[in-house]
Amino acid sequence: IELLLSKPVTRYYILLGRYVGNVLVVACNLFYLIVAIWIIFGIKTQVWHAGFLFAGLSTLFVFCVLLTVSLLTGVLWESAAVSIIATFGVMVLSLIVSAKSTWERLLSSEWSRDLVRGLYYVLPRIFDIGRINNALITNQLVTDWPAVWTTAAFGAVLLGASLFFFARRDF
């Protein structure tokens, strides 16, 4: 890190460059896979549905948001293991709170229902975006756009926090 920080480049550019580089590598691999599957499937079945390609975009979007979790925990704790565990933890919590209406019926205390509601609107709604992917692939109408906006806001806040803490860090 001392070699990178000795260059006449701001810390924001270093961290954003690392983030964008990771996103571009995954995007290239993901789109290679998605387009190849789409072409092979189209040739074999003569079904050329563009929703499958858009599902690839939303998959990349989910990766970008989860990468911000890894980025923030990496900046704060400097540990790859903690970054992986935190990202996996966010995914599991997202799965748990995606059944918000079920939890609201099962939980008896009001504070616990409020906690589930709060986590539902704060955490990224990865599994709701998975339902959007399903709707895109099956050519159905997508109606759950708030899941995309809240997930994007979560990613933007975590990316901003990562930039803030990395800029103020003493190495």
mmCIF file of C-alpha atoms in Angstrom:
data_model
loop_
_atom_site.group_PDB
_atom_site.id
_atom_site.type_symbol
_atom_site.label_atom_id
_atom_site.label_comp_id
_atom_site.label_asym_id
_atom_site.label_seq_id
_atom_site.Cartn_x
_atom_site.Cartn_y
_atom_site.Cartn_z
ATOM 1 C CA ILE A 1 0.000 0.000 0.000
ATOM 2 C CA GLU A 2 2.922 2.361 0.638
ATOM 3 C CA LEU A 3 3.944 2.109 -3.021
ATOM 4 C CA LEU A 4 0.454 3.031 -4.207
ATOM 5 C CA LEU A 5 0.063 5.868 -1.717
ATOM 6 C CA SER A 6 3.456 7.349 -2.683
ATOM 7 C CA LYS A 7 2.163 8.092 -6.192
ATOM 8 C CA PRO A 8 0.695 11.517 -6.978
ATOM 9 C CA VAL A 9 -2.840 10.109 -7.158
ATOM 10 C CA THR A 10 -5.555 10.807 -4.635
ATOM 11 C CA ARG A 11 -6.782 7.990 -2.478
ATOM 12 C CA TYR A 12 -10.257 8.280 -3.959
ATOM 13 C CA TYR A 13 -8.898 7.363 -7.390
ATOM 14 C CA ILE A 14 -6.936 4.422 -6.008
ATOM 15 C CA LEU A 15 -9.972 2.901 -4.300
ATOM 16 C CA LEU A 16 -12.393 3.727 -7.112
ATOM 17 C CA GLY A 17 -9.948 2.306 -9.645
ATOM 18 C CA ARG A 18 -9.762 -0.922 -7.701
ATOM 19 C CA TYR A 19 -13.566 -1.064 -7.434
ATOM 20 C CA VAL A 20 -14.166 -0.288 -11.116
ATOM 21 C CA GLY A 21 -11.453 -2.747 -12.141
ATOM 22 C CA ASN A 22 -13.132 -5.537 -10.195
ATOM 23 C CA VAL A 23 -16.511 -4.638 -11.682
ATOM 24 C CA LEU A 24 -15.098 -4.605 -15.221
ATOM 25 C CA VAL A 25 -13.430 -8.002 -14.833
ATOM 26 C CA VAL A 26 -16.650 -9.552 -13.541
ATOM 27 C CA ALA A 27 -18.711 -7.735 -16.193
ATOM 28 C CA CYS A 28 -16.555 -9.097 -19.004
ATOM 29 C CA ASN A 29 -16.805 -12.640 -17.697
ATOM 30 C CA LEU A 30 -20.517 -12.363 -16.931
ATOM 31 C CA PHE A 31 -21.442 -10.911 -20.300
ATOM 32 C CA TYR A 32 -19.299 -13.432 -22.122
ATOM 33 C CA LEU A 33 -21.217 -16.160 -20.323
ATOM 34 C CA ILE A 34 -24.671 -14.589 -20.704
ATOM 35 C CA VAL A 35 -24.281 -13.697 -24.389
ATOM 36 C CA ALA A 36 -22.826 -17.129 -25.205
ATOM 37 C CA ILE A 37 -25.713 -18.891 -23.466
ATOM 38 C CA TRP A 38 -28.218 -16.572 -25.174
ATOM 39 C CA ILE A 39 -26.742 -17.268 -28.617
ATOM 40 C CA ILE A 40 -26.532 -21.027 -28.097
ATOM 41 C CA PHE A 41 -30.049 -21.169 -26.686
ATOM 42 C CA GLY A 42 -31.332 -18.979 -29.516
ATOM 43 C CA ILE A 43 -29.747 -21.133 -32.198
ATOM 44 C CA LYS A 44 -31.068 -24.340 -30.666
ATOM 45 C CA THR A 45 -34.645 -23.149 -29.943
ATOM 46 C CA GLN A 46 -35.114 -20.138 -32.237
ATOM 47 C CA VAL A 47 -36.221 -18.134 -29.164
ATOM 48 C CA TRP A 48 -34.426 -14.795 -28.994
ATOM 49 C CA HIS A 49 -35.686 -13.182 -25.812
ATOM 50 C CA ALA A 50 -33.777 -10.052 -24.721
ATOM 51 C CA GLY A 51 -34.977 -10.316 -21.119
ATOM 52 C CA PHE A 52 -32.244 -12.866 -20.511
ATOM 53 C CA LEU A 53 -29.641 -10.244 -21.413
ATOM 54 C CA PHE A 54 -31.219 -7.705 -19.049
ATOM 55 C CA ALA A 55 -31.119 -10.318 -16.298
ATOM 56 C CA GLY A 56 -27.349 -10.305 -16.783
ATOM 57 C CA LEU A 57 -27.321 -6.555 -16.119
ATOM 58 C CA SER A 58 -29.248 -6.946 -12.890
ATOM 59 C CA THR A 59 -26.887 -9.736 -11.817
ATOM 60 C CA LEU A 60 -23.966 -7.373 -12.378
ATOM 61 C CA PHE A 61 -25.832 -4.736 -10.371
ATOM 62 C CA VAL A 62 -26.163 -7.113 -7.418
ATOM 63 C CA PHE A 63 -22.456 -7.922 -7.664
ATOM 64 C CA CYS A 64 -21.617 -4.190 -7.610
ATOM 65 C CA VAL A 65 -23.645 -3.692 -4.447
ATOM 66 C CA LEU A 66 -22.176 -6.722 -2.697
ATOM 67 C CA LEU A 67 -18.695 -5.581 -3.703
ATOM 68 C CA THR A 68 -19.288 -2.346 -1.771
ATOM 69 C CA VAL A 69 -19.875 -4.440 1.366
ATOM 70 C CA SER A 70 -16.588 -6.213 0.784
ATOM 71 C CA LEU A 71 -14.852 -2.927 -0.006
ATOM 72 C CA LEU A 72 -16.018 -1.208 3.187
ATOM 73 C CA THR A 73 -15.121 -4.119 5.438
ATOM 74 C CA GLY A 74 -11.768 -4.434 3.683
ATOM 75 C CA VAL A 75 -11.025 -0.759 4.297
ATOM 76 C CA LEU A 76 -12.090 -0.917 7.933
ATOM 77 C CA TRP A 77 -10.568 -4.257 8.990
ATOM 78 C CA GLU A 78 -7.966 -5.007 6.275
ATOM 79 C CA SER A 79 -8.970 -8.655 6.228
ATOM 80 C CA ALA A 80 -10.170 -10.679 3.269
ATOM 81 C CA ALA A 81 -11.814 -13.187 5.586
ATOM 82 C CA VAL A 82 -13.844 -10.493 7.350
ATOM 83 C CA SER A 83 -14.841 -9.056 3.966
ATOM 84 C CA ILE A 84 -16.096 -12.424 2.753
ATOM 85 C CA ILE A 85 -17.966 -13.110 5.996
ATOM 86 C CA ALA A 86 -19.571 -9.651 5.985
ATOM 87 C CA THR A 87 -20.693 -10.005 2.380
ATOM 88 C CA PHE A 88 -22.099 -13.452 3.044
ATOM 89 C CA GLY A 89 -23.786 -12.106 6.198
ATOM 90 C CA VAL A 90 -25.500 -9.347 4.216
ATOM 91 C CA MET A 91 -26.719 -11.930 1.712
ATOM 92 C CA VAL A 92 -28.116 -14.155 4.475
ATOM 93 C CA LEU A 93 -29.770 -11.229 6.263
ATOM 94 C CA SER A 94 -31.253 -10.144 2.959
ATOM 95 C CA LEU A 95 -32.747 -13.611 2.547
ATOM 96 C CA ILE A 96 -34.151 -13.568 6.069
ATOM 97 C CA VAL A 97 -35.777 -10.156 5.824
ATOM 98 C CA SER A 98 -37.077 -10.764 2.300
ATOM 99 C CA ALA A 99 -39.929 -12.634 3.996
ATOM 100 C CA LYS A 100 -40.956 -9.456 5.835
ATOM 101 C CA SER A 101 -44.680 -10.127 5.804
ATOM 102 C CA THR A 102 -44.200 -13.620 7.240
ATOM 103 C CA TRP A 103 -41.940 -12.325 10.002
ATOM 104 C CA GLU A 104 -44.442 -9.592 10.876
ATOM 105 C CA ARG A 105 -47.111 -12.252 11.450
ATOM 106 C CA LEU A 106 -44.814 -14.579 13.413
ATOM 107 C CA LEU A 107 -43.161 -12.066 15.747
ATOM 108 C CA SER A 108 -45.130 -11.124 18.845
ATOM 109 C CA SER A 109 -43.420 -7.937 20.001
ATOM 110 C CA GLU A 110 -43.739 -4.648 18.176
ATOM 111 C CA TRP A 111 -40.033 -3.801 18.490
ATOM 112 C CA SER A 112 -39.043 -7.023 16.714
ATOM 113 C CA ARG A 113 -41.485 -6.316 13.874
ATOM 114 C CA ASP A 114 -40.062 -2.795 13.630
ATOM 115 C CA LEU A 115 -36.560 -4.264 13.505
ATOM 116 C CA VAL A 116 -37.495 -6.568 10.618
ATOM 117 C CA ARG A 117 -39.175 -3.673 8.772
ATOM 118 C CA GLY A 118 -36.125 -1.471 9.293
ATOM 119 C CA LEU A 119 -33.711 -4.139 8.079
ATOM 120 C CA TYR A 120 -35.966 -4.812 5.092
ATOM 121 C CA TYR A 121 -35.725 -1.208 3.936
ATOM 122 C CA VAL A 122 -32.057 -0.668 4.845
ATOM 123 C CA LEU A 123 -30.392 -3.846 3.574
ATOM 124 C CA PRO A 124 -30.044 -4.574 -0.135
ATOM 125 C CA ARG A 125 -33.019 -6.514 -1.436
ATOM 126 C CA ILE A 126 -31.026 -9.111 -3.325
ATOM 127 C CA PHE A 127 -33.720 -11.742 -3.420
ATOM 128 C CA ASP A 128 -36.304 -9.251 -4.647
ATOM 129 C CA ILE A 129 -33.912 -8.467 -7.491
ATOM 130 C CA GLY A 130 -33.735 -12.213 -8.083
ATOM 131 C CA ARG A 131 -37.493 -12.135 -8.562
ATOM 132 C CA ILE A 132 -37.021 -9.262 -11.008
ATOM 133 C CA ASN A 133 -34.534 -11.458 -12.904
ATOM 134 C CA ASN A 134 -37.117 -14.210 -13.035
ATOM 135 C CA ALA A 135 -39.701 -11.769 -14.381
ATOM 136 C CA LEU A 136 -37.273 -10.498 -17.017
ATOM 137 C CA ILE A 137 -36.378 -13.983 -18.191
ATOM 138 C CA THR A 138 -39.998 -15.156 -18.356
ATOM 139 C CA ASN A 139 -41.123 -11.959 -20.124
ATOM 140 C CA GLN A 140 -43.386 -10.778 -17.306
ATOM 141 C CA LEU A 141 -44.044 -7.242 -16.143
ATOM 142 C CA VAL A 142 -41.541 -5.973 -13.559
ATOM 143 C CA THR A 143 -43.272 -4.032 -10.786
ATOM 144 C CA ASP A 144 -40.838 -4.123 -7.853
ATOM 145 C CA TRP A 145 -38.633 -1.165 -8.793
ATOM 146 C CA PRO A 146 -38.286 0.076 -5.176
ATOM 147 C CA ALA A 147 -36.084 -2.970 -4.545
ATOM 148 C CA VAL A 148 -33.662 -1.669 -7.149
ATOM 149 C CA TRP A 149 -33.648 1.890 -5.773
ATOM 150 C CA THR A 150 -33.127 0.875 -2.138
ATOM 151 C CA THR A 151 -30.388 -1.565 -3.121
ATOM 152 C CA ALA A 152 -28.673 1.120 -5.196
ATOM 153 C CA ALA A 153 -28.899 3.568 -2.291
ATOM 154 C CA PHE A 154 -27.358 0.956 0.024
ATOM 155 C CA GLY A 155 -24.471 0.431 -2.396
ATOM 156 C CA ALA A 156 -23.924 4.170 -2.864
ATOM 157 C CA VAL A 157 -23.818 4.788 0.891
ATOM 158 C CA LEU A 158 -21.338 1.962 1.442
ATOM 159 C CA LEU A 159 -19.148 3.101 -1.458
ATOM 160 C CA GLY A 160 -19.165 6.647 -0.076
ATOM 161 C CA ALA A 161 -18.286 5.365 3.400
ATOM 162 C CA SER A 162 -15.453 3.297 1.931
ATOM 163 C CA LEU A 163 -14.046 6.341 0.154
ATOM 164 C CA PHE A 164 -14.406 8.450 3.298
ATOM 165 C CA PHE A 165 -12.633 5.984 5.598
ATOM 166 C CA PHE A 166 -9.911 5.125 3.077
ATOM 167 C CA ALA A 167 -9.095 8.812 2.542
ATOM 168 C CA ARG A 168 -8.682 9.380 6.267
ATOM 169 C CA ARG A 169 -6.797 6.225 7.046
ATOM 170 C CA ASP A 170 -3.203 6.460 8.257
ATOM 171 C CA PHE A 171 -0.943 3.810 6.745
#
